[in-house]
Short mmCIF file of C-alpha atoms and ligand atoms in Angstrom, two decimals:
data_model
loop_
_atom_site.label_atom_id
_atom_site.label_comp_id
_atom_site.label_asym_id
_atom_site.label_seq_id
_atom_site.Cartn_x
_atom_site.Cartn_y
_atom_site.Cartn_z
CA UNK A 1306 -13.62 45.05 21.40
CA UNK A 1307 -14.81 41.33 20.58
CA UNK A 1308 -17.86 42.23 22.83
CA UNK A 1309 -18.71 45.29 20.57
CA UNK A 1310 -17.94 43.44 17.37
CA UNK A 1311 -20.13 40.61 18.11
CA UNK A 1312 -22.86 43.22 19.40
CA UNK A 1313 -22.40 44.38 15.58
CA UNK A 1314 -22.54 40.82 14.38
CA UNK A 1315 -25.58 40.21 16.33
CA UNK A 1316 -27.15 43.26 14.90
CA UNK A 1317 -26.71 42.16 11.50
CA UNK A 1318 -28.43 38.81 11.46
CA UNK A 1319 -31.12 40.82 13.75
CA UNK A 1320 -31.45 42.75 10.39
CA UNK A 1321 -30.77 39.85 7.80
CA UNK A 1322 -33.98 38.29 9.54
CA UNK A 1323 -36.14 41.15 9.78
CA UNK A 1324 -35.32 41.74 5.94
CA UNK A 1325 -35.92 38.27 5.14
CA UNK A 1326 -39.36 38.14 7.30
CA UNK A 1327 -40.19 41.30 5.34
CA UNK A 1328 -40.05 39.08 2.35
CA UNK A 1329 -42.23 36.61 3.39
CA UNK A 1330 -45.69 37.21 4.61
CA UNK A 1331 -45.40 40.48 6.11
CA UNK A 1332 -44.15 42.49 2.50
CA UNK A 1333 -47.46 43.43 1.61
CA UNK A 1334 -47.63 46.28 4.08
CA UNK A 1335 -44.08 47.77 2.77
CA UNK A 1336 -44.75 46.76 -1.05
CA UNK A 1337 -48.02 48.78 -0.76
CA UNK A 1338 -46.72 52.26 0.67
CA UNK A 1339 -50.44 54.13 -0.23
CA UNK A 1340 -51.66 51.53 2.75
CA UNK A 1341 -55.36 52.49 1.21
CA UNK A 1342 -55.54 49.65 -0.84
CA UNK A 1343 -56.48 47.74 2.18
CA UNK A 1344 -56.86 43.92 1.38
CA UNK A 1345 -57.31 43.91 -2.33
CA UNK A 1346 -54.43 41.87 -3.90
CA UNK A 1347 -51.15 43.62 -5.32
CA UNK A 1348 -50.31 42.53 -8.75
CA UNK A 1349 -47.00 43.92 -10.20
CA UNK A 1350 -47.24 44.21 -14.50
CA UNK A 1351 -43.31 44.44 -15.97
CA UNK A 1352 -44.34 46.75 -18.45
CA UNK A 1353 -46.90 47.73 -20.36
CA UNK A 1354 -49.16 45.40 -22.69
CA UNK A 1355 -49.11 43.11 -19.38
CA UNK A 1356 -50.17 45.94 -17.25
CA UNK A 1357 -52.83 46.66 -19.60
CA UNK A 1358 -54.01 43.32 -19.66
CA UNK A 1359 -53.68 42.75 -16.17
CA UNK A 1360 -56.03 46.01 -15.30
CA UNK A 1361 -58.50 44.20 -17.85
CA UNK A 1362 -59.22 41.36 -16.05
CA UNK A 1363 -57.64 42.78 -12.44
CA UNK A 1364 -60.68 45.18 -12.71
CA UNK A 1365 -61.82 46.62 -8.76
CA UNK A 1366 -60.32 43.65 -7.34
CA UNK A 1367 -56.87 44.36 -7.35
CA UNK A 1368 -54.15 47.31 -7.22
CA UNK A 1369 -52.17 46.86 -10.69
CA UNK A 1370 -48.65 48.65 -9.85
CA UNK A 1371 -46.10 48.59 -13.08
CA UNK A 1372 -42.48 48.13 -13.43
CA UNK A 1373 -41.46 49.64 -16.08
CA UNK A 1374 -42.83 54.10 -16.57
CA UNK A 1375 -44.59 55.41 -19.79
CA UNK A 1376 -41.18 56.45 -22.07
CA UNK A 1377 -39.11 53.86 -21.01
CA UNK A 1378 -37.72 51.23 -23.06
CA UNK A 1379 -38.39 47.47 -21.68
CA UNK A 1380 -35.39 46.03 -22.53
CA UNK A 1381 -32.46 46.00 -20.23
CA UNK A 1382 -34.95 48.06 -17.82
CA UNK A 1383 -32.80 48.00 -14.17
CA UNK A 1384 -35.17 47.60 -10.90
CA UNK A 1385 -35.05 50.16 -7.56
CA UNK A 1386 -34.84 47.68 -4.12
CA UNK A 1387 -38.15 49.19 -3.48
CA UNK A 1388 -39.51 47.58 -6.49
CA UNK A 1389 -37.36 44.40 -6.32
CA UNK A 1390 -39.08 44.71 -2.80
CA UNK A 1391 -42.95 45.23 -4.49
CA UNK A 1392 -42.46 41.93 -6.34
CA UNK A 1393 -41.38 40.03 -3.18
CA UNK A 1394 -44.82 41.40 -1.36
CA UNK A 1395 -47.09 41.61 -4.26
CA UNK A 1396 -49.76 38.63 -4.64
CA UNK A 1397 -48.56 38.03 -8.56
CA UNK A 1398 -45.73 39.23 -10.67
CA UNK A 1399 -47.41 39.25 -14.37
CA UNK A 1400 -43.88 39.62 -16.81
CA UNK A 1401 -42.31 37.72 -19.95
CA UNK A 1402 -38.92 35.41 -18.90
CA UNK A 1403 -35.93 36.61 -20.92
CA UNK A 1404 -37.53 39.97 -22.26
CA UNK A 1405 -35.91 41.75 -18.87
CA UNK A 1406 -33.51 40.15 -16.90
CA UNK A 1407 -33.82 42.41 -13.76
CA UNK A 1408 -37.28 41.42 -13.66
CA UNK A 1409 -36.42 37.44 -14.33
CA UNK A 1410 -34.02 38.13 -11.08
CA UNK A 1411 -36.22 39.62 -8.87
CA UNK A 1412 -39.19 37.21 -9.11
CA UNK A 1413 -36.65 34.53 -9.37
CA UNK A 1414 -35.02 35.57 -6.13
CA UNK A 1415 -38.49 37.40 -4.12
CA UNK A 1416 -41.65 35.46 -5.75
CA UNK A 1417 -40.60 32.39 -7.75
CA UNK A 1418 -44.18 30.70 -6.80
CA UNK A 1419 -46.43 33.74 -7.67
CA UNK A 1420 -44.12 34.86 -10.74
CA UNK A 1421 -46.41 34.44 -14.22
CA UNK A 1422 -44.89 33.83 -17.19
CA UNK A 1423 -47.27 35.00 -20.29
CA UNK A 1424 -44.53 33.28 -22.50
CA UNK A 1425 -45.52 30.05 -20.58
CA UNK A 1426 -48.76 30.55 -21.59
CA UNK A 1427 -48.72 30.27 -24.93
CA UNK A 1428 -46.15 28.36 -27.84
CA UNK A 1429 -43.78 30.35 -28.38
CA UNK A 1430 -41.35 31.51 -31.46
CA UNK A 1431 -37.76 30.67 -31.70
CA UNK A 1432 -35.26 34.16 -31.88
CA UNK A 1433 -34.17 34.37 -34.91
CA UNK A 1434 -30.76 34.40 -36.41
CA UNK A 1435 -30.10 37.84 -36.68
CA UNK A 1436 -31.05 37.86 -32.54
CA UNK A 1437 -28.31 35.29 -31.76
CA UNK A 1438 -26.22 37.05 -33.79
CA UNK A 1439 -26.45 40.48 -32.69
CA UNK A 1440 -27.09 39.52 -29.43
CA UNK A 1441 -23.66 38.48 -29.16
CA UNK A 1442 -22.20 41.81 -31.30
CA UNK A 1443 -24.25 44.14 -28.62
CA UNK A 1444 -22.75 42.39 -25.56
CA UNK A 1445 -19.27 43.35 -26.45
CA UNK A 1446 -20.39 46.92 -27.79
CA UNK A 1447 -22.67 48.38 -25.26
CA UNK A 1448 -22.68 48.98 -21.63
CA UNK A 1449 -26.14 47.41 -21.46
CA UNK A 1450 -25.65 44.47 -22.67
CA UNK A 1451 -29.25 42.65 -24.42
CA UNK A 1452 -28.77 39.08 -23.27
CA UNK A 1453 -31.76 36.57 -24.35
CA UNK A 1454 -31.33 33.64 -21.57
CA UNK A 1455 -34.55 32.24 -23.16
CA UNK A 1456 -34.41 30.75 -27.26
CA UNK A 1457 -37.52 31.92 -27.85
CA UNK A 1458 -38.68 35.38 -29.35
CA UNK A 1459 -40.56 37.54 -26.18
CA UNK A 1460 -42.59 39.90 -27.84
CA UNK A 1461 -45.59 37.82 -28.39
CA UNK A 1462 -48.34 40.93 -27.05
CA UNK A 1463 -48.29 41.77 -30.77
CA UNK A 1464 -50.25 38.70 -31.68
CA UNK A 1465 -54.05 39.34 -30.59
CA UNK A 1466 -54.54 35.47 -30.95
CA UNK A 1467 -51.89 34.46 -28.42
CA UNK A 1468 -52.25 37.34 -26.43
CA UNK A 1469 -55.99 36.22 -26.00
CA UNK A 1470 -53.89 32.89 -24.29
CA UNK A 1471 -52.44 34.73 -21.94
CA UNK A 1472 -55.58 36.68 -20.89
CA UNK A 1473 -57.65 33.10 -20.10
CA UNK A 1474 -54.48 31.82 -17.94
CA UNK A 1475 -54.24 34.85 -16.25
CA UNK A 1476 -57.74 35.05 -15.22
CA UNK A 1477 -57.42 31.43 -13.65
CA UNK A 1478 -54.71 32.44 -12.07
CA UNK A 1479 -56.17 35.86 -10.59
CA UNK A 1480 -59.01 33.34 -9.95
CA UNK A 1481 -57.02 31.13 -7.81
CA UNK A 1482 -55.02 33.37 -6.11
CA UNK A 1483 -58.39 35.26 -4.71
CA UNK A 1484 -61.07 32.95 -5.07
CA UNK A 1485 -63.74 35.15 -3.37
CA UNK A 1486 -63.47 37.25 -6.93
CA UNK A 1487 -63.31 34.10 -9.29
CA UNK A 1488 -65.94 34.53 -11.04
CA UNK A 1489 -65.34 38.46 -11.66
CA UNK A 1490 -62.07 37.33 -13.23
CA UNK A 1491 -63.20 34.64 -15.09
CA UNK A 1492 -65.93 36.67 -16.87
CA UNK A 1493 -63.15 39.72 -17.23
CA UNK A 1494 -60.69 37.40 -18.46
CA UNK A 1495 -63.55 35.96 -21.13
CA UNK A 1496 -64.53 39.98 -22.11
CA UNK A 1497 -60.73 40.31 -23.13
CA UNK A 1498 -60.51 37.64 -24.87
CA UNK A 1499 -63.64 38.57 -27.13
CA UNK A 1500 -61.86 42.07 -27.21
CA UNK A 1501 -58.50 40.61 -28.70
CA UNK A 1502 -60.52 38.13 -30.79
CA UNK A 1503 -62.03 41.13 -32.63
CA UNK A 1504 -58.71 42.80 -33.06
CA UNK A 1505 -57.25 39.52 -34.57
CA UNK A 1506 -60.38 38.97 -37.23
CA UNK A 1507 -59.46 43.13 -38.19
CA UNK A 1508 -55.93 42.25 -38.86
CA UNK A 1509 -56.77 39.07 -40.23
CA UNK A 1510 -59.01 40.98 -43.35
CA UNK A 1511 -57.16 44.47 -42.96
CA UNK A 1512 -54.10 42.19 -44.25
CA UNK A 1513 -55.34 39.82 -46.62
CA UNK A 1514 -54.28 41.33 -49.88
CA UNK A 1515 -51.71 43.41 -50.03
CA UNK A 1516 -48.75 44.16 -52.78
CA UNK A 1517 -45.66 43.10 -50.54
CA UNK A 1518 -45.64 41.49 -47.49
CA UNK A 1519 -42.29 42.26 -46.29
CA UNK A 1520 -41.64 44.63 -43.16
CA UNK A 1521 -38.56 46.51 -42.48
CA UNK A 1522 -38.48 47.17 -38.74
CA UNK A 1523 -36.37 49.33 -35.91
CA UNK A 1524 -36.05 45.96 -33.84
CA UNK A 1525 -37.27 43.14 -34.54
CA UNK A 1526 -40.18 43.00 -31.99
CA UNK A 1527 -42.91 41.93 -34.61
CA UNK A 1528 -42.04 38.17 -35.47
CA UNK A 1529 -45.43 37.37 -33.77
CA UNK A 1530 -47.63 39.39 -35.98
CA UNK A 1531 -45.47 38.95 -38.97
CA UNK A 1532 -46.06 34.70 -38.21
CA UNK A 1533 -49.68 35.26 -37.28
CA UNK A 1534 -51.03 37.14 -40.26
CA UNK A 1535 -48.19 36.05 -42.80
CA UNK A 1536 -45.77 39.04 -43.29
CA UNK A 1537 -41.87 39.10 -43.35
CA UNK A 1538 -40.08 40.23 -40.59
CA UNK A 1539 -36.94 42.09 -41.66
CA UNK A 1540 -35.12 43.42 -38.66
CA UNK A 1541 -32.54 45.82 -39.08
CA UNK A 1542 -31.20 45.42 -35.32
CA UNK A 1543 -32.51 43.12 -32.49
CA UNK A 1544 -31.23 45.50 -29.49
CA UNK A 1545 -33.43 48.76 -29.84
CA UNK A 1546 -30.48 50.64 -28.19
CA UNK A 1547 -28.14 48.77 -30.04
CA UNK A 1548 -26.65 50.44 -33.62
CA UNK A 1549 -26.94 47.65 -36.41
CA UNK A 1550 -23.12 47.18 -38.21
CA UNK A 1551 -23.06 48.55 -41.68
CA UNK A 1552 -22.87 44.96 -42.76
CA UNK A 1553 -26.49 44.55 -41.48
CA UNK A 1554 -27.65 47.56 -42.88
CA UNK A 1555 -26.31 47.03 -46.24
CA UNK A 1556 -28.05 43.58 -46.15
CA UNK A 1557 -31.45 45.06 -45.22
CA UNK A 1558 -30.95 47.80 -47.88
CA UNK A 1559 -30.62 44.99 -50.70
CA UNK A 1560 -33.59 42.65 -49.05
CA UNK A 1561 -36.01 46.10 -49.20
CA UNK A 1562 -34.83 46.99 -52.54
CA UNK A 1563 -35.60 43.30 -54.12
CA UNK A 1564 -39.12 43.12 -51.54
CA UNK A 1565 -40.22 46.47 -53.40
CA UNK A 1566 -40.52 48.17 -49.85
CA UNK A 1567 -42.29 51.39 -49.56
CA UNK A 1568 -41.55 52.57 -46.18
CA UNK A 1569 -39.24 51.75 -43.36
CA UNK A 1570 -40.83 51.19 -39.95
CA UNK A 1571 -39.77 53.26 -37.14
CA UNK A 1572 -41.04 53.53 -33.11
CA UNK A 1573 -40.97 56.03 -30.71
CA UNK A 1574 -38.61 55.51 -28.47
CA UNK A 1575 -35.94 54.58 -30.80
CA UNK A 1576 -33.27 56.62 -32.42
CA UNK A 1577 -34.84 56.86 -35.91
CA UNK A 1578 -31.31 57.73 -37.80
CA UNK A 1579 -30.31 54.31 -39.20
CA UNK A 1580 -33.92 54.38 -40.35
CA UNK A 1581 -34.00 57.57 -42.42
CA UNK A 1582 -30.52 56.47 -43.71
CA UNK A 1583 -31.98 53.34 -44.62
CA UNK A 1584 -35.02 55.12 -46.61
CA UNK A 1585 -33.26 57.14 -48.41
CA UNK A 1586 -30.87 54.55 -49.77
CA UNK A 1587 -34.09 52.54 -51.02
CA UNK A 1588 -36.23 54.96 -52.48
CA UNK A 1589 -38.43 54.41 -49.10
CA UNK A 1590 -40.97 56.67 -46.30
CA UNK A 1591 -40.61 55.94 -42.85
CA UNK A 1592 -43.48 55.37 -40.76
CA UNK A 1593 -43.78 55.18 -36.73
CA UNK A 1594 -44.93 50.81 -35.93
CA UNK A 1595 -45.38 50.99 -32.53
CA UNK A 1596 -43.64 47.95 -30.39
CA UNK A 1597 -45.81 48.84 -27.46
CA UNK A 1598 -43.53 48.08 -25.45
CA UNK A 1599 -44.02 51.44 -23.54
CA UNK A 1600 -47.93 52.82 -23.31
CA UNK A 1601 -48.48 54.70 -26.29
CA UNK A 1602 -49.03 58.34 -25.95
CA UNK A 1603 -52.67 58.46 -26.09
CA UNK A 1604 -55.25 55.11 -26.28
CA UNK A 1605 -54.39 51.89 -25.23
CA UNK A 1606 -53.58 48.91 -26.56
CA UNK A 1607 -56.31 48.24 -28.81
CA UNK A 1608 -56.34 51.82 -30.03
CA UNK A 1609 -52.26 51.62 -30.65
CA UNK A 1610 -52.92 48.17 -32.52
CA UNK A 1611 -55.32 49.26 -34.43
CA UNK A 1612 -53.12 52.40 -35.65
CA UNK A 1613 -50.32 49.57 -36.20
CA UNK A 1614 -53.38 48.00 -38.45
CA UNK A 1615 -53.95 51.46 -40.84
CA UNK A 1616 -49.74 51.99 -40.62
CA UNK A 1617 -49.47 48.67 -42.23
CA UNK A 1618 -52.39 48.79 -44.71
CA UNK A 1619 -51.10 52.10 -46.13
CA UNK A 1620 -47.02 51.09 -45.86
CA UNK A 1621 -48.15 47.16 -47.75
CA UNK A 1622 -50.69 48.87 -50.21
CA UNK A 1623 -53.18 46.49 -48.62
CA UNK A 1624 -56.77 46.85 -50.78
CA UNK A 1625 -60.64 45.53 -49.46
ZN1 ZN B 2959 -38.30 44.46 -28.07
#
């Protein structure tokens, strides 16, 4: 009996070290499971504004794989070991620290030296009140509980300008990472940025005038844009899957009602009931503002900011 049980024992660390060799250089056989990418780099996106930017300025030279599917909700997203295992092998881990803490863990724990932060990239926002305060509310009330381990606000995709940051460190750090394609992802990175440069001057003008400035949202994913181009964020719950108390709903009703709001922003993959509720207590339309934090249905980024752009200028009564 000791013989067999330290046969077993032996077996185990055999394993323990295969697994852990399998997390060092040899993972980018296992991590890419088509095997036809050959040698091009693996970088793994978290969701998907990061994918898309990633496949901007990743162009032929690398295989973009994503964490998070089309119709899934970001937040609180939970990993598979075989993609806890793709971010060990992959070259780069492109994701947002505190957004989604199973992808925090995992490049923590498999990649900590090729993880990139895009919130790292650029200055950041601090969460705002409501987000400490709810955040705390939605721990004790849901199964998934929405814990921020970062003070700042993550959603910073929805401002072109800093978003444009993020594209120019990323293409230094694709550059680095496979310098025989440096240039490629230089001049990528630089085509972005022009890109998200354009977007910014259209939301910059498309917003200039406009008869209120406030915006009622699901979640309060837009403190970037509302900063960059001088709205007001009013959040009615921080936690998309999270239902706002009827304390904070009552309080948004009375800030819409004084702000003159029109409409009451929705998204897709949110329950839209507090919403409608919401609306019809003010006087108000409802109107889909999409978070992007899933790929939109048809387009891409651009294309689903730009909608965000007409939603706005119709919802604000925005004129020129
Ligand atoms: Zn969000």
């Amino acid at each position: 009996m000791p013989y067999k049980a330290r046969f077993f024992s032996l077996l185990a660390g055999g394993v323990l070290l295969a697994t852990t060799a399998a997390c060092g250089s040899g993972a980018a056989q296992t991590a890419a499971p088509g095997g036809a990418a050959g040698d091009k780099p693996t970088v793994v996106a978290a969701f998907y504004p990061l994918q898309w930017l990633t496949e901007q300025i990743a162009g032929q030279d690398v295989t973009v794989q994503t964490l998070t599917a089309p119709g899934v909700e970001p937040h609180d997203l939970e990993l598979t070991p075989q993609q806890v295992a793709g971010v060990g092998g992959a070259t780069m881990t492109v994701y947002i620290k505190g957004l989604q803490p199973a992808v925090d863990e995992a490049v923590e724990q498999n990649g900590a030296d090729k993880g990139f932060d895009a919130a790292a990239a650029v200055q950041t926002l601090p969460a705002t009140a409501e987000e400490e305060a709810e955040g705390g509310e939605a721990a004790h009330e849901h199964e998934h509980e929405h814990e921020h381990e970062v003070s700042y606000d993550p959603h910073l995709w929805l401002d072109p300008n800093r978003f444009a940051g993020v594209a120019t460190k990323l293409g230094e750090r694709l550059a680095a990472a496979d310098p025989a394609h440096a240039q490629d992802y230089k001049e990528r990175a630089a085509k972005a940025v022009t890109a998200l440069g354009a977007l910014d001057q259209e939301f910059t003008k498309g917003l200039a005038t406009c008869s209120t400035r406030s915006i009622v949202t699901a979640h309060e994913a837009f403190g970037y844009l509302a900063d960059r181009y001088k709205l007001k964020q009013v959040g009615i719950s921080i936690d998309p899957e999270a239902e706002p108390s009827p304390a904070r709903v009552a309080e948004v009703a009375k800030v819409a009602k004084a702000e003159k709001v029109t409409t009451i922003f929705t998204e897709a993959l949110v329950s839209t009931k507090v919403a409608e509720v919401l609306a019809t207590e003010v006087g108000a339309k409802t109107a889909v503002l999409d978070p992007m934090e899933s790929q939109p249905s048809g387009g891409d980024y651009l294309s689903a900011m730009r909608g965000n752009l007409t939603t706005l200028r119709t919802a604000l009564g925005c004129t020129a």
